[in-house]
CSV table of C-alpha atoms in Angstrom, one decimal:
chain,number,residue,atom,x,y,z
A,261,UNK,CA,91.5,9.9,132.4
A,262,UNK,CA,90.8,12.5,129.8
A,263,UNK,CA,88.1,14.1,131.8
A,264,UNK,CA,90.7,14.2,134.7
A,265,UNK,CA,93.2,15.8,132.3
A,266,UNK,CA,90.7,18.5,131.2
A,267,UNK,CA,89.6,19.2,134.8
A,268,UNK,CA,93.3,19.6,135.9
A,269,UNK,CA,93.9,22.0,132.9
A,270,UNK,CA,90.9,24.0,133.9
A,271,UNK,CA,91.9,24.2,137.5
A,272,UNK,CA,95.3,25.4,136.6
A,273,UNK,CA,94.0,28.0,134.3
A,274,UNK,CA,91.7,29.5,136.9
A,275,UNK,CA,94.3,29.5,139.5
A,276,UNK,CA,96.9,31.2,137.2
A,277,UNK,CA,94.3,33.9,136.2
A,278,UNK,CA,93.7,34.7,139.8
A,279,UNK,CA,96.4,37.3,140.0
A,280,UNK,CA,95.8,40.5,141.8
A,281,UNK,CA,99.1,42.1,140.5
A,282,UNK,CA,98.2,45.4,138.8
A,283,UNK,CA,98.9,45.3,135.0
A,284,UNK,CA,102.4,46.8,134.5
A,285,UNK,CA,103.0,49.7,132.1
A,286,UNK,CA,106.4,51.0,131.6
A,287,UNK,CA,106.4,54.8,132.5
A,288,UNK,CA,107.2,57.1,129.8
A,289,UNK,CA,110.8,58.4,129.7
A,290,UNK,CA,110.8,62.0,131.1
A,291,UNK,CA,113.5,63.0,128.8
A,292,UNK,CA,113.8,64.6,125.4
A,293,UNK,CA,114.1,62.5,122.2
A,294,UNK,CA,117.3,64.0,121.1
A,295,UNK,CA,120.4,65.1,123.0
A,296,UNK,CA,121.0,68.9,123.7
A,297,UNK,CA,123.7,69.6,121.3
A,298,UNK,CA,123.1,70.1,117.7
A,299,UNK,CA,126.1,68.1,116.7
A,300,UNK,CA,125.1,65.1,118.8
A,301,UNK,CA,121.5,65.3,117.6
A,302,UNK,CA,122.6,65.2,114.0
A,303,UNK,CA,124.9,62.2,114.7
A,304,UNK,CA,122.0,60.4,116.4
A,305,UNK,CA,119.6,60.9,113.5
A,306,UNK,CA,122.1,59.4,110.9
A,307,UNK,CA,121.6,55.8,110.0
A,308,UNK,CA,124.4,53.6,111.1
A,309,UNK,CA,125.5,50.9,108.8
A,310,UNK,CA,126.8,48.9,111.9
A,311,UNK,CA,125.7,48.9,115.5
A,312,UNK,CA,127.4,51.4,117.7
A,313,UNK,CA,130.7,50.5,119.4
A,314,UNK,CA,129.2,50.9,122.9
A,315,UNK,CA,126.7,48.0,121.9
A,316,UNK,CA,129.8,45.6,121.4
A,317,UNK,CA,132.3,44.2,123.9
A,318,UNK,CA,134.3,46.5,126.2
A,319,UNK,CA,137.5,45.2,124.7
A,320,UNK,CA,136.6,46.9,121.4
A,321,UNK,CA,136.9,50.3,123.3
A,322,UNK,CA,139.5,49.5,125.9
A,323,UNK,CA,142.0,48.4,123.1
A,324,UNK,CA,145.3,49.0,125.0
A,325,UNK,CA,146.6,45.6,126.2
A,326,UNK,CA,147.7,47.0,129.6
A,327,UNK,CA,144.4,48.5,130.3
A,328,UNK,CA,142.6,45.2,129.4
A,329,UNK,CA,144.9,43.3,131.7
A,330,UNK,CA,144.2,45.7,134.5
A,331,UNK,CA,140.6,45.4,134.0
A,332,UNK,CA,140.7,41.6,134.0
A,333,UNK,CA,142.5,41.8,137.2
A,334,UNK,CA,140.1,44.1,138.8
A,335,UNK,CA,137.1,42.0,137.8
A,336,UNK,CA,138.7,38.9,139.4
A,337,UNK,CA,139.9,40.6,142.7
A,338,UNK,CA,137.9,43.7,143.5
A,339,UNK,CA,136.2,43.3,146.8
A,340,UNK,CA,133.2,45.6,146.1
A,341,UNK,CA,132.5,43.6,143.0
A,342,UNK,CA,132.7,40.4,145.0
A,343,UNK,CA,130.4,41.7,147.5
A,344,UNK,CA,128.0,42.6,144.7
A,345,UNK,CA,128.2,39.1,143.1
A,346,UNK,CA,127.6,37.6,146.5
A,347,UNK,CA,124.4,39.8,146.8
A,348,UNK,CA,123.2,38.1,143.7
A,349,UNK,CA,123.6,34.7,145.3
A,350,UNK,CA,121.8,35.9,148.4
A,351,UNK,CA,118.9,37.2,146.2
A,352,UNK,CA,118.8,33.9,144.2
A,353,UNK,CA,118.5,31.9,147.5
A,354,UNK,CA,115.5,34.2,148.5
A,355,UNK,CA,113.9,33.6,145.2
A,356,UNK,CA,114.3,29.8,145.8
A,357,UNK,CA,112.5,30.2,149.2
A,358,UNK,CA,109.7,32.0,147.6
A,359,UNK,CA,109.3,29.4,145.0
A,360,UNK,CA,109.4,26.7,147.5
A,361,UNK,CA,106.2,28.3,149.1
A,362,UNK,CA,104.3,27.3,146.1
A,363,UNK,CA,104.7,23.6,146.8
A,364,UNK,CA,103.7,21.6,149.8
A,365,UNK,CA,106.6,20.5,152.2
A,366,UNK,CA,106.4,16.7,152.6
A,367,UNK,CA,108.0,15.2,155.8
A,368,UNK,CA,108.4,11.7,157.0
A,369,UNK,CA,107.3,11.4,160.7
A,370,UNK,CA,107.5,8.8,163.3
A,371,UNK,CA,106.0,9.6,166.8
A,372,UNK,CA,105.4,7.7,169.8
A,373,UNK,CA,103.7,8.3,173.2
A,374,UNK,CA,103.1,6.5,176.6
A,375,UNK,CA,100.6,8.2,178.9
A,376,UNK,CA,99.4,6.7,182.3
A,377,UNK,CA,95.6,6.2,182.2
A,378,UNK,CA,92.9,6.2,184.9
A,379,UNK,CA,93.1,2.4,185.4
A,380,UNK,CA,96.6,2.4,186.5
A,381,UNK,CA,98.0,1.3,183.2
A,382,UNK,CA,99.8,2.9,180.4
A,383,UNK,CA,98.2,3.9,177.0
A,384,UNK,CA,100.7,3.6,174.1
A,385,UNK,CA,100.3,5.3,170.7
A,386,UNK,CA,102.6,5.1,167.8
A,387,UNK,CA,102.2,6.7,164.3
A,388,UNK,CA,104.4,7.1,161.2
A,389,UNK,CA,103.9,8.2,157.7
A,390,UNK,CA,104.1,11.3,155.5
A,391,UNK,CA,102.7,14.7,156.3
A,392,UNK,CA,102.5,18.2,154.9
A,393,UNK,CA,101.4,21.0,157.2
A,394,UNK,CA,99.7,24.3,156.5
A,395,UNK,CA,100.2,24.2,152.8
A,396,UNK,CA,98.5,27.3,151.3
A,397,UNK,CA,96.1,26.8,148.5
A,398,UNK,CA,97.1,30.0,146.5
A,399,UNK,CA,93.7,30.7,145.0
A,400,UNK,CA,94.2,34.5,145.1
A,401,UNK,CA,97.8,34.6,144.1
A,402,UNK,CA,99.4,35.9,147.2
A,403,UNK,CA,102.3,33.5,147.2
A,404,UNK,CA,102.8,33.9,143.4
A,405,UNK,CA,102.9,37.5,143.9
A,406,UNK,CA,105.6,37.2,146.5
A,407,UNK,CA,107.6,35.0,144.1
A,408,UNK,CA,107.2,37.5,141.3
A,409,UNK,CA,108.5,40.1,143.8
A,410,UNK,CA,111.5,38.0,144.7
A,411,UNK,CA,112.2,37.5,141.0
A,412,UNK,CA,112.2,41.2,140.2
A,413,UNK,CA,114.4,41.7,143.3
A,414,UNK,CA,116.8,39.1,142.1
A,415,UNK,CA,117.0,40.7,138.6
A,416,UNK,CA,117.4,44.2,140.1
A,417,UNK,CA,120.3,42.8,142.2
A,418,UNK,CA,121.8,41.2,139.1
A,419,UNK,CA,121.5,44.5,137.2
A,420,UNK,CA,123.2,46.3,140.2
A,421,UNK,CA,126.2,44.0,139.8
A,422,UNK,CA,126.5,45.0,136.1
A,423,UNK,CA,126.5,48.6,137.1
A,424,UNK,CA,129.2,48.0,139.6
A,425,UNK,CA,131.2,46.1,136.9
A,426,UNK,CA,130.9,48.8,134.3
A,427,UNK,CA,131.8,51.4,136.8
A,428,UNK,CA,134.8,49.5,137.9
A,429,UNK,CA,136.1,49.1,134.4
A,430,UNK,CA,135.7,52.8,133.8
A,431,UNK,CA,137.4,53.6,137.2
A,432,UNK,CA,140.4,51.4,136.4
A,433,UNK,CA,140.9,53.0,133.0
A,434,UNK,CA,140.6,56.6,134.3
A,435,UNK,CA,143.1,55.7,137.2
A,436,UNK,CA,145.5,54.3,134.8
A,437,UNK,CA,145.2,57.4,132.7
A,438,UNK,CA,145.9,59.5,135.8
A,439,UNK,CA,149.0,57.6,136.4
A,440,UNK,CA,150.2,58.1,132.9
A,441,UNK,CA,149.5,61.8,133.3
A,442,UNK,CA,151.4,61.8,136.6
A,443,UNK,CA,154.4,60.4,134.9
A,444,UNK,CA,154.4,62.9,132.1
A,445,UNK,CA,154.1,65.7,134.8
A,446,UNK,CA,156.8,64.3,136.8
A,447,UNK,CA,159.0,64.0,133.7
A,448,UNK,CA,158.4,67.7,132.6
A,449,UNK,CA,159.0,68.8,136.2
A,450,UNK,CA,162.2,67.0,136.5
A,451,UNK,CA,163.5,68.5,133.2
A,452,UNK,CA,162.3,71.9,134.3
A,453,UNK,CA,164.1,71.5,137.6
A,454,UNK,CA,167.2,70.6,136.0
A,455,UNK,CA,167.0,73.6,133.5
A,456,UNK,CA,166.3,76.0,136.4
A,457,UNK,CA,169.2,74.6,138.3
A,458,UNK,CA,171.4,75.4,135.5
A,459,UNK,CA,169.9,78.7,135.2
A,460,UNK,CA,170.6,79.6,138.8
A,461,UNK,CA,174.2,78.4,138.5
A,462,UNK,CA,174.6,80.7,135.5
A,463,UNK,CA,172.9,83.7,137.4
A,464,UNK,CA,175.1,83.2,140.4
A,465,UNK,CA,178.2,83.2,138.1
A,466,UNK,CA,177.1,86.4,136.3
A,467,UNK,CA,176.3,87.9,139.7
A,468,UNK,CA,179.6,87.2,141.0
A,469,UNK,CA,181.2,89.0,138.0
A,470,UNK,CA,178.8,91.8,138.2
A,471,UNK,CA,176.8,91.0,135.2
A,472,UNK,CA,173.6,90.2,137.0
A,473,UNK,CA,171.7,91.8,139.9
A,474,UNK,CA,170.5,90.5,143.1
A,475,UNK,CA,166.9,90.8,141.7
A,476,UNK,CA,167.9,88.4,138.8
A,477,UNK,CA,169.4,85.9,141.2
A,478,UNK,CA,166.4,86.1,143.4
A,479,UNK,CA,164.0,85.5,140.5
A,480,UNK,CA,166.1,82.4,139.4
A,481,UNK,CA,166.0,81.2,142.9
A,482,UNK,CA,162.3,81.5,143.2
A,483,UNK,CA,161.6,79.7,139.9
A,484,UNK,CA,163.8,76.9,141.1
A,485,UNK,CA,162.1,76.5,144.5
A,486,UNK,CA,158.8,76.7,142.8
A,487,UNK,CA,159.7,73.9,140.5
A,488,UNK,CA,160.8,71.8,143.6
A,489,UNK,CA,157.5,72.4,145.3
A,490,UNK,CA,155.6,71.4,142.3
A,491,UNK,CA,157.7,68.3,141.9
A,492,UNK,CA,156.9,67.3,145.5
A,493,UNK,CA,153.3,67.8,145.1
A,494,UNK,CA,153.2,65.6,141.9
A,495,UNK,CA,155.2,62.9,143.7
A,496,UNK,CA,152.6,62.9,146.5
A,497,UNK,CA,149.7,62.7,143.9
A,498,UNK,CA,151.6,60.0,142.0
A,499,UNK,CA,151.6,57.8,145.1
A,500,UNK,CA,148.1,58.5,145.9
A,501,UNK,CA,146.9,57.6,142.4
A,502,UNK,CA,148.8,54.4,142.4
A,503,UNK,CA,147.2,53.5,145.8
A,504,UNK,CA,143.9,54.2,144.4
A,505,UNK,CA,144.4,51.9,141.4
A,506,UNK,CA,145.8,49.2,143.7
A,507,UNK,CA,142.6,49.3,145.7
A,508,UNK,CA,140.6,49.0,142.6
A,509,UNK,CA,142.7,46.0,141.4
A,510,UNK,CA,142.6,44.2,144.6
A,511,UNK,CA,146.3,43.6,144.5
A,512,UNK,CA,149.5,45.3,143.6
A,513,UNK,CA,150.2,46.9,140.2
A,514,UNK,CA,151.6,44.1,137.9
A,515,UNK,CA,155.1,44.2,136.7
A,516,UNK,CA,154.0,44.6,133.1
A,517,UNK,CA,152.0,47.6,134.0
A,518,UNK,CA,154.9,49.1,135.9
A,519,UNK,CA,157.2,48.6,132.8
A,520,UNK,CA,155.0,50.2,130.5
A,521,UNK,CA,154.2,53.0,133.1
A,522,UNK,CA,157.9,53.9,133.3
A,523,UNK,CA,158.2,54.4,129.5
A,524,UNK,CA,154.5,55.1,128.4
A,525,UNK,CA,153.2,58.5,127.7
A,526,UNK,CA,149.6,59.9,127.9
A,527,UNK,CA,149.5,61.0,124.3
A,528,UNK,CA,149.9,57.2,123.3
A,529,UNK,CA,146.4,56.5,124.7
A,530,UNK,CA,143.5,56.6,122.1
A,531,UNK,CA,140.0,55.5,122.3
A,532,UNK,CA,137.6,55.0,119.3
A,533,UNK,CA,135.0,57.6,118.7
A,534,UNK,CA,131.4,56.9,120.0
A,535,UNK,CA,128.4,57.7,118.3
A,536,UNK,CA,125.9,58.8,120.8
A,537,UNK,CA,122.6,57.0,119.5
A,538,UNK,CA,119.3,58.0,120.8
A,539,UNK,CA,118.3,58.6,124.4
A,540,UNK,CA,115.9,55.6,124.2
A,541,UNK,CA,118.9,53.4,123.9
A,542,UNK,CA,119.8,54.1,127.4
A,543,UNK,CA,116.7,52.1,128.5
A,544,UNK,CA,118.3,49.0,127.1
A,545,UNK,CA,121.9,49.4,127.7
A,546,UNK,CA,122.1,51.2,131.0
A,547,UNK,CA,121.9,48.5,133.7
A,548,UNK,CA,121.0,51.0,136.5
A,549,UNK,CA,117.9,51.9,134.5
A,550,UNK,CA,117.0,48.3,134.1
A,551,UNK,CA,117.7,47.9,137.9
A,552,UNK,CA,115.2,50.6,138.7
A,553,UNK,CA,112.6,49.0,136.5
A,554,UNK,CA,113.0,45.7,138.2
A,555,UNK,CA,112.5,47.5,141.4
A,556,UNK,CA,109.4,48.9,140.2
A,557,UNK,CA,108.2,45.6,139.0
A,558,UNK,CA,109.0,44.2,142.6
A,559,UNK,CA,106.8,46.9,144.1
A,560,UNK,CA,104.2,46.3,141.6
A,561,UNK,CA,104.1,42.5,142.5
A,562,UNK,CA,103.9,43.5,146.2
A,563,UNK,CA,100.5,45.2,145.6
A,564,UNK,CA,99.2,41.9,144.4
A,565,UNK,CA,100.2,40.2,147.7
A,566,UNK,CA,98.6,43.1,149.7
A,567,UNK,CA,95.5,42.9,147.7
A,568,UNK,CA,95.2,39.1,148.3
A,569,UNK,CA,95.3,39.6,152.0
A,570,UNK,CA,91.7,40.9,151.9
A,571,UNK,CA,90.5,37.4,150.7
A,572,UNK,CA,90.2,34.1,152.3
A,573,UNK,CA,93.3,32.3,153.2
A,574,UNK,CA,92.9,28.5,152.6
A,575,UNK,CA,95.5,26.1,154.1
A,576,UNK,CA,95.6,22.3,154.0
A,577,UNK,CA,97.2,20.1,156.4
A,578,UNK,CA,97.2,16.3,155.5
A,579,UNK,CA,99.0,13.2,156.2
A,580,UNK,CA,99.0,9.4,155.3
A,581,UNK,CA,100.6,6.6,157.3
A,582,UNK,CA,100.2,4.0,160.0
A,583,UNK,CA,98.9,4.1,163.6
A,584,UNK,CA,99.2,1.4,166.3
A,585,UNK,CA,99.0,0.9,169.9
A,586,UNK,CA,102.1,-1.1,169.8
A,587,UNK,CA,105.4,-0.3,168.2
A,588,UNK,CA,105.7,-3.7,166.6
A,589,UNK,CA,102.3,-3.2,164.9
A,590,UNK,CA,103.3,0.0,163.1
A,591,UNK,CA,103.2,-0.3,159.3
A,592,UNK,CA,101.4,-3.7,159.4
A,593,UNK,CA,98.2,-4.4,157.3
A,594,UNK,CA,95.2,-2.8,158.8
A,595,UNK,CA,97.1,0.0,160.5
A,596,UNK,CA,97.1,2.4,157.5
A,597,UNK,CA,95.0,5.6,157.2
A,598,UNK,CA,95.0,9.2,156.2
A,599,UNK,CA,94.0,12.7,157.6
A,600,UNK,CA,93.1,15.9,155.9
A,601,UNK,CA,92.4,19.1,157.7
A,602,UNK,CA,91.7,22.1,155.5
A,603,UNK,CA,91.6,25.6,157.2
A,604,UNK,CA,89.8,28.9,155.8
A,605,UNK,CA,90.7,32.1,157.5
A,606,UNK,CA,88.5,35.1,156.4
A,607,UNK,CA,89.6,38.6,157.5
A,608,UNK,CA,86.8,40.3,159.2
A,609,UNK,CA,88.2,43.0,161.4
A,610,UNK,CA,91.9,43.8,161.9
A,611,UNK,CA,91.7,47.6,162.6
A,612,UNK,CA,92.6,48.5,159.1
A,613,UNK,CA,95.9,46.6,158.9
A,614,UNK,CA,95.2,45.0,155.6
A,615,UNK,CA,94.2,48.5,154.1
A,616,UNK,CA,97.3,50.0,155.6
A,617,UNK,CA,99.5,47.4,154.0
A,618,UNK,CA,97.9,48.0,150.6
A,619,UNK,CA,98.5,51.8,151.1
A,620,UNK,CA,102.1,51.1,152.0
A,621,UNK,CA,102.6,48.9,148.8
A,622,UNK,CA,101.0,51.5,146.6
A,623,UNK,CA,103.0,54.3,147.9
A,624,UNK,CA,106.2,52.1,147.5
A,625,UNK,CA,105.2,51.6,144.0
A,626,UNK,CA,104.7,55.3,143.5
A,627,UNK,CA,108.1,56.0,145.0
A,628,UNK,CA,109.7,53.4,142.5
A,629,UNK,CA,108.2,55.1,139.6
A,630,UNK,CA,109.7,58.4,140.7
A,631,UNK,CA,113.1,56.7,141.3
A,632,UNK,CA,112.9,55.1,137.9
A,633,UNK,CA,112.1,58.4,136.2
A,634,UNK,CA,114.9,60.0,138.2
A,635,UNK,CA,117.4,57.3,137.2
A,636,UNK,CA,116.4,57.9,133.6
A,637,UNK,CA,117.0,61.8,134.0
A,638,UNK,CA,120.3,61.2,135.8
A,639,UNK,CA,121.5,59.0,132.9
A,640,UNK,CA,120.3,61.4,130.4
A,641,UNK,CA,122.4,64.2,131.9
A,642,UNK,CA,125.5,62.0,132.3
A,643,UNK,CA,125.4,61.3,128.6
A,644,UNK,CA,124.6,64.9,127.7
A,645,UNK,CA,127.4,66.2,129.8
A,646,UNK,CA,130.0,63.8,128.3
A,647,UNK,CA,128.7,64.8,124.8
A,648,UNK,CA,129.1,68.3,125.6
A,649,UNK,CA,132.7,67.8,126.6
A,650,UNK,CA,133.5,65.6,123.7
A,651,UNK,CA,133.7,68.5,121.2
A,652,UNK,CA,134.8,71.2,123.5
A,653,UNK,CA,137.6,69.3,125.1
A,654,UNK,CA,138.8,68.2,121.7
A,655,UNK,CA,139.0,71.9,120.8
A,656,UNK,CA,140.9,72.7,124.1
A,657,UNK,CA,143.4,69.9,123.4
A,658,UNK,CA,144.0,71.2,120.0
A,659,UNK,CA,144.5,74.7,121.1
A,660,UNK,CA,146.6,73.6,124.0
A,661,UNK,CA,148.9,71.8,121.5
A,662,UNK,CA,149.2,74.8,119.5
A,663,UNK,CA,149.9,76.9,122.6
A,664,UNK,CA,152.7,74.5,123.6
A,665,UNK,CA,154.3,75.0,120.1
A,666,UNK,CA,154.0,78.7,120.3
A,667,UNK,CA,155.6,78.8,123.8
A,668,UNK,CA,158.3,76.3,123.0
A,669,UNK,CA,159.4,78.6,120.0
A,670,UNK,CA,159.0,81.7,122.2
A,671,UNK,CA,161.3,80.2,124.7
A,672,UNK,CA,163.9,79.2,122.1
A,673,UNK,CA,163.9,82.6,120.6
A,674,UNK,CA,164.1,84.4,124.0
A,675,UNK,CA,167.0,82.2,124.8
A,676,UNK,CA,168.8,83.3,121.7
A,677,UNK,CA,168.1,86.9,122.4
A,678,UNK,CA,169.3,86.4,126.1
A,679,UNK,CA,172.5,84.7,125.0
A,680,UNK,CA,173.3,87.6,122.6
A,681,UNK,CA,172.3,90.3,125.1
A,682,UNK,CA,169.1,91.4,123.3
A,683,UNK,CA,166.8,90.2,126.0
A,684,UNK,CA,166.9,90.5,129.9
A,685,UNK,CA,167.2,87.9,132.4
A,686,UNK,CA,163.5,88.7,133.4
A,687,UNK,CA,162.4,87.9,129.9
A,688,UNK,CA,164.2,84.6,129.8
A,689,UNK,CA,162.8,83.6,133.2
A,690,UNK,CA,159.4,84.6,132.3
A,691,UNK,CA,159.6,82.4,129.0
A,692,UNK,CA,160.6,79.4,131.1
A,693,UNK,CA,157.9,79.9,133.6
A,694,UNK,CA,155.2,80.2,130.9
A,695,UNK,CA,156.5,77.2,129.1
A,696,UNK,CA,156.4,75.0,132.3
A,697,UNK,CA,152.8,76.1,132.9
A,698,UNK,CA,151.8,75.4,129.3
A,699,UNK,CA,153.3,72.0,129.5
A,700,UNK,CA,151.4,71.1,132.6
A,701,UNK,CA,148.2,72.5,131.3
A,702,UNK,CA,148.5,70.3,128.2
A,703,UNK,CA,148.8,67.1,130.1
A,704,UNK,CA,145.9,67.9,132.3
A,705,UNK,CA,143.7,68.9,129.3
A,706,UNK,CA,144.7,65.6,127.5
A,707,UNK,CA,143.9,63.7,130.7
A,708,UNK,CA,140.5,65.4,131.1
A,709,UNK,CA,139.8,64.6,127.4
A,710,UNK,CA,140.7,61.0,127.6
A,711,UNK,CA,138.7,60.4,130.8
A,712,UNK,CA,135.7,62.2,129.3
A,713,UNK,CA,135.7,59.5,126.5
A,714,UNK,CA,135.7,57.0,129.2
A,715,UNK,CA,132.9,58.6,131.1
A,716,UNK,CA,130.9,58.8,127.8
A,717,UNK,CA,131.5,55.0,127.2
A,718,UNK,CA,130.4,54.3,130.7
A,719,UNK,CA,127.3,56.5,130.5
A,720,UNK,CA,126.1,54.9,127.4
A,721,UNK,CA,126.0,51.5,129.1
A,722,UNK,CA,129.5,50.3,129.1
A,723,UNK,CA,129.4,47.8,126.1
A,724,UNK,CA,128.6,44.7,128.0
A,725,UNK,CA,125.5,43.2,126.3
A,726,UNK,CA,126.6,39.7,127.2
A,727,UNK,CA,125.7,40.2,130.8
A,728,UNK,CA,122.2,41.4,130.1
A,729,UNK,CA,119.1,39.8,131.5
A,730,UNK,CA,115.8,40.3,129.8
A,731,UNK,CA,113.3,42.1,132.1
A,732,UNK,CA,110.9,39.7,133.6
A,733,UNK,CA,112.7,36.6,132.4
A,734,UNK,CA,113.4,33.9,135.1
A,735,UNK,CA,116.9,33.1,135.9
């Protein structure tokens, strides 16, 4: 028994060592070691007492309860995410097929035949037992390589689903911010429209008494109609943005969200600041990069299967059971037996098909390397762009708020001068127009600033480490 155990272990070691898969080496990241901006590079080099926020749960970033509710709704109902999850199940089943190929398929069979013979009688034959057919003895790792390829494809599909999930969360948050911005713009437009209607009435009254010219009246009318056009455009955009969010959620907007939407304002939304970390962190926290690496591993494993095709393919068909010329004699004592039929196929000439398959596998691996490197470069650019906008948009927002205060004060002073006859109708209308433009610009700048923070959070990996799967680890 001890000798048998030693022999079994030795055979298993030899078989496991016969892998023709090339040794995998992760390609070097083709990006800089620091982010382009000096401020971000300085922040990256500082030692953090705690792990970055994007390395925690997504609820630590999306702190607004309404946003959290919308994200949970989208994760449960979004059809694109549902398809992505079903793709995982499909890849899991494919992996199960490849794993099953490593074991013999045992079947219970019972057959019978009655054939006329030359003497005018009938020859009967009955068999029954257990058989397995054409089981490949994987001496050169072809089946194991295909299994490794299926495993890597399964892991790549899983990472793709995480990418869809992270993008979905960001899209929901950004769509919600757009709706809040739409409400702010509509509120401003309605207020401006009401102000301009009063201004037009006052101008018409002055014109009827000769205190205003036709030009003043036309200017007031132009501003009024311009506000109506802007309001109509914003109503259309508001409806389209809600439709977009409804599609992301997979259902209608919840009543609680509608209630907050009616009373909420965009400036009430805030997100925690995000330290950028280092570019190398993207390799760990970006699921699209992990997906590209798993695709590279799958292509690498496929080379092993293509190499194994140059070596003999050994299969075994065997069976054990009973055989009898009479059905009643089946499975009786003395009718038992067994068969074993090994088969060896050695490729000699196939017009270069095996070499072509190996060339295809190697070219596919090279393509996967290029795609992996491109994915890293794209991720680096996404983060770098978001970091570039983080500081500049903050400055723009601060300047826009200061500009609005200045325009509001200018409008107030111009109204006082106009009421006391020290300013013309044209000055008053110009102040109104400038104030309205500044109000709209501030809302748009605030929206861009907040959406850029969401983009940065998504670009850094989306803070979903609980969904991570270690590269090469079996599910």
